[in-house]
Amino acid sequence: MRTIPFAGTLRHHTSSNMPKDRTKEEETLSALLRDPATVREAFGDVIRLYSEPLYWTIRRMVGDHEDANDILQNTFMKAWSSLENFRGEAKLSTWLYKIAINESLSHLEREKRRTGISLDEPEAAAAANIAADSDMDGERLATLLRQAIATLPEKQRLVFNMKYFDDMKYEEMSEILGTSVGALKASYHLATKKIEQFFDNID
């Protein structure tokens, strides 16, 4: 069985554009967000810093550019309206990703009800849309990998995207998804095996 051709070009639109260690920056922003005198300016910094990584997390879940933009806007609106609930106990990025992922899952659930397609079924239509999507990298391996990911069950697809593209630690993923580290590792392992099989079947 071949390994997945994880081309380096796939990472140029991900959180790798963000500083590796932003703990102090997050702590500073969290404090500013809790101060009425600085909250507006601080939230502008939040939008500036997190728009791109959150967009790509959402985009990889829902597939469509317009839907991803709408969900991103909803994410920031929900974050702004619920700032009083953010006390800095969780990392700022964890809190934002949780909102973005919940908004994305709500969108997918609405789409499931509208179309009658189960989220747990292989998403052949999503894979076809990816192949025709001119907004995303058109290199063949990159396109095939996105098609392979689109065939995964929803939970495995989400875990794979967060681990591979966003390079999240399992502990942070566990906080966001409310799933144990062991279960997340198992989901990621199954996802990689299925993607490897996808590439094996191309030949």
Short mmCIF file of C-alpha atoms in Angstrom, two decimals:
data_model
loop_
_atom_site.label_atom_id
_atom_site.label_comp_id
_atom_site.label_asym_id
_atom_site.label_seq_id
_atom_site.Cartn_x
_atom_site.Cartn_y
_atom_site.Cartn_z
CA MET A 1 0.00 0.00 0.00
CA ARG A 2 1.35 3.40 -0.93
CA THR A 3 1.50 6.30 1.50
CA ILE A 4 -0.54 9.42 0.80
CA PRO A 5 1.32 11.89 -1.46
CA PHE A 6 1.06 14.76 1.01
CA ALA A 7 2.34 17.51 -1.27
CA GLY A 8 3.81 20.54 0.48
CA THR A 9 1.75 22.84 -1.74
CA LEU A 10 -1.36 21.80 0.18
CA ARG A 11 -0.31 23.72 3.27
CA HIS A 12 0.07 27.24 1.89
CA HIS A 13 -3.48 28.29 2.78
CA THR A 14 -3.51 26.90 6.31
CA SER A 15 -2.66 28.01 9.80
CA SER A 16 1.02 27.52 8.95
CA ASN A 17 0.84 31.21 8.00
CA MET A 18 0.28 31.98 11.69
CA PRO A 19 3.08 32.19 14.26
CA LYS A 20 3.92 28.84 15.83
CA ASP A 21 3.90 30.15 19.40
CA ARG A 22 1.18 32.71 19.98
CA THR A 23 0.43 31.89 23.61
CA LYS A 24 1.45 35.32 24.90
CA GLU A 25 -0.38 37.07 22.07
CA GLU A 26 -3.55 35.10 22.83
CA GLU A 27 -3.27 35.88 26.53
CA THR A 28 -2.90 39.59 25.76
CA LEU A 29 -5.86 39.59 23.37
CA SER A 30 -7.98 37.63 25.84
CA ALA A 31 -7.35 40.26 28.51
CA LEU A 32 -8.13 43.10 26.10
CA LEU A 33 -11.36 41.42 25.04
CA ARG A 34 -12.53 41.37 28.65
CA ASP A 35 -11.87 45.11 29.11
CA PRO A 36 -14.75 47.34 27.89
CA ALA A 37 -12.26 50.09 27.06
CA THR A 38 -10.29 47.93 24.62
CA VAL A 39 -12.77 45.27 23.47
CA ARG A 40 -13.62 46.79 20.08
CA GLU A 41 -10.04 47.30 18.98
CA ALA A 42 -9.04 43.89 20.31
CA PHE A 43 -11.87 42.20 18.41
CA GLY A 44 -10.64 43.88 15.22
CA ASP A 45 -7.27 42.22 15.88
CA VAL A 46 -9.04 38.89 16.39
CA ILE A 47 -10.70 39.20 12.98
CA ARG A 48 -7.42 40.16 11.35
CA LEU A 49 -5.46 37.30 12.92
CA TYR A 50 -7.98 34.49 12.62
CA SER A 51 -9.99 35.18 9.46
CA GLU A 52 -7.74 33.20 7.12
CA PRO A 53 -7.16 30.06 9.24
CA LEU A 54 -10.82 29.91 10.26
CA TYR A 55 -11.93 30.42 6.66
CA TRP A 56 -9.89 27.45 5.46
CA THR A 57 -11.07 25.25 8.34
CA ILE A 58 -14.66 26.08 7.39
CA ARG A 59 -14.02 25.82 3.65
CA ARG A 60 -12.59 22.33 3.95
CA MET A 61 -15.72 21.28 5.83
CA VAL A 62 -18.40 22.81 3.59
CA GLY A 63 -16.57 22.94 0.23
CA ASP A 64 -18.21 26.06 -1.18
CA HIS A 65 -16.47 29.47 -1.09
CA GLU A 66 -19.65 31.53 -0.63
CA ASP A 67 -20.95 29.25 2.12
CA ALA A 68 -17.57 29.40 3.86
CA ASN A 69 -17.57 33.20 3.77
CA ASP A 70 -21.10 33.33 5.20
CA ILE A 71 -20.20 30.89 7.97
CA LEU A 72 -17.04 32.87 8.78
CA GLN A 73 -19.11 36.03 9.17
CA ASN A 74 -21.58 34.14 11.37
CA THR A 75 -18.68 32.83 13.44
CA PHE A 76 -17.38 36.31 14.21
CA MET A 77 -20.88 37.66 14.86
CA LYS A 78 -21.55 34.83 17.31
CA ALA A 79 -18.16 35.35 18.95
CA TRP A 80 -18.86 39.09 19.35
CA SER A 81 -22.35 38.52 20.76
CA SER A 82 -21.10 35.95 23.27
CA LEU A 83 -17.96 37.73 24.47
CA GLU A 84 -19.45 37.97 27.96
CA ASN A 85 -19.20 34.17 28.10
CA PHE A 86 -15.52 34.19 27.20
CA ARG A 87 -13.53 34.39 30.42
CA GLY A 88 -10.18 33.27 29.09
CA GLU A 89 -10.42 29.83 30.67
CA ALA A 90 -10.00 28.26 27.24
CA LYS A 91 -7.48 29.43 24.65
CA LEU A 92 -8.86 32.14 22.38
CA SER A 93 -8.14 30.05 19.28
CA THR A 94 -9.87 27.00 20.81
CA TRP A 95 -12.96 29.08 21.57
CA LEU A 96 -13.06 30.50 18.02
CA TYR A 97 -12.50 27.14 16.34
CA LYS A 98 -15.27 25.60 18.42
CA ILE A 99 -17.70 28.29 17.25
CA ALA A 100 -16.56 27.96 13.61
CA ILE A 101 -16.86 24.17 13.62
CA ASN A 102 -20.28 24.23 15.29
CA GLU A 103 -21.50 26.78 12.74
CA SER A 104 -20.14 24.61 9.93
CA LEU A 105 -21.76 21.46 11.30
CA SER A 106 -25.07 23.32 11.66
CA HIS A 107 -24.79 24.38 8.02
CA LEU A 108 -24.09 20.78 6.93
CA GLU A 109 -27.02 19.54 8.98
CA ARG A 110 -29.32 22.05 7.28
CA GLU A 111 -27.98 20.92 3.90
CA LYS A 112 -28.58 17.31 4.87
CA ARG A 113 -32.21 18.06 5.70
CA ARG A 114 -32.65 20.12 2.53
CA THR A 115 -31.17 17.50 0.19
CA GLY A 116 -31.95 14.33 2.12
CA ILE A 117 -28.29 13.22 1.94
CA SER A 118 -26.81 11.71 5.10
CA LEU A 119 -23.64 13.35 6.41
CA ASP A 120 -22.23 9.87 7.04
CA GLU A 121 -22.51 8.79 3.40
CA PRO A 122 -19.53 9.13 1.06
CA GLU A 123 -19.82 12.54 -0.56
CA ALA A 124 -19.37 11.85 -4.25
CA ALA A 125 -21.01 15.15 -5.12
CA ALA A 126 -18.59 17.05 -2.91
CA ALA A 127 -15.65 15.29 -4.56
CA ALA A 128 -16.95 16.27 -7.99
CA ASN A 129 -17.32 19.88 -6.89
CA ILE A 130 -13.75 19.91 -5.63
CA ALA A 131 -12.45 18.70 -8.98
CA ALA A 132 -14.22 21.59 -10.73
CA ASP A 133 -13.37 24.25 -8.14
CA SER A 134 -11.12 26.83 -9.78
CA ASP A 135 -10.71 28.72 -6.48
CA MET A 136 -8.55 25.95 -5.08
CA ASP A 137 -5.15 24.62 -6.12
CA GLY A 138 -5.61 22.71 -9.36
CA GLU A 139 -2.53 20.46 -9.15
CA ARG A 140 -3.61 16.86 -9.71
CA LEU A 141 -2.32 15.40 -6.44
CA ALA A 142 -3.83 18.23 -4.41
CA THR A 143 -7.18 17.78 -6.15
CA LEU A 144 -7.11 14.01 -5.69
CA LEU A 145 -6.32 14.38 -1.99
CA ARG A 146 -9.25 16.75 -1.51
CA GLN A 147 -11.47 14.28 -3.38
CA ALA A 148 -10.24 11.47 -1.13
CA ILE A 149 -10.98 13.53 1.99
CA ALA A 150 -14.47 14.31 0.67
CA THR A 151 -15.31 10.57 0.65
CA LEU A 152 -14.61 10.19 4.38
CA PRO A 153 -17.43 10.07 6.94
CA GLU A 154 -18.05 13.49 8.47
CA LYS A 155 -16.24 12.89 11.79
CA GLN A 156 -13.17 11.36 10.16
CA ARG A 157 -13.04 14.16 7.61
CA LEU A 158 -13.20 16.78 10.34
CA VAL A 159 -10.49 15.11 12.44
CA PHE A 160 -8.23 14.58 9.44
CA ASN A 161 -8.54 18.21 8.34
CA MET A 162 -7.85 19.57 11.82
CA LYS A 163 -4.82 17.34 12.35
CA TYR A 164 -3.28 17.44 8.88
CA PHE A 165 -4.09 20.90 7.55
CA ASP A 166 -4.37 22.89 10.80
CA ASP A 167 -1.64 20.86 12.54
CA MET A 168 -3.64 20.82 15.78
CA LYS A 169 -2.59 18.82 18.79
CA TYR A 170 -4.98 16.07 19.81
CA GLU A 171 -5.46 17.74 23.19
CA GLU A 172 -6.75 20.94 21.58
CA MET A 173 -8.93 18.98 19.18
CA SER A 174 -10.37 17.16 22.19
CA GLU A 175 -11.33 20.47 23.81
CA ILE A 176 -12.97 21.72 20.62
CA LEU A 177 -14.85 18.54 19.70
CA GLY A 178 -15.55 17.10 23.15
CA THR A 179 -14.04 13.79 22.07
CA SER A 180 -11.34 11.80 23.85
CA VAL A 181 -7.77 11.91 22.58
CA GLY A 182 -7.82 8.14 22.03
CA ALA A 183 -10.95 8.33 19.88
CA LEU A 184 -9.47 11.18 17.86
CA LYS A 185 -6.28 9.23 17.21
CA ALA A 186 -8.35 6.25 16.06
CA SER A 187 -10.41 8.46 13.73
CA TYR A 188 -7.27 9.98 12.22
CA HIS A 189 -5.71 6.55 11.73
CA LEU A 190 -8.83 5.25 9.96
CA ALA A 191 -8.99 8.38 7.80
CA THR A 192 -5.39 8.02 6.63
CA LYS A 193 -5.93 4.34 5.81
CA LYS A 194 -9.00 5.17 3.71
CA ILE A 195 -7.16 7.94 1.88
CA GLU A 196 -4.27 5.57 1.16
CA GLN A 197 -6.78 3.08 -0.26
CA PHE A 198 -8.30 5.84 -2.39
CA PHE A 199 -4.91 6.47 -4.00
CA ASP A 200 -4.24 2.74 -4.40
CA ASN A 201 -7.47 2.42 -6.41
CA ILE A 202 -6.54 5.21 -8.82
CA ASP A 203 -4.04 3.03 -10.65
#
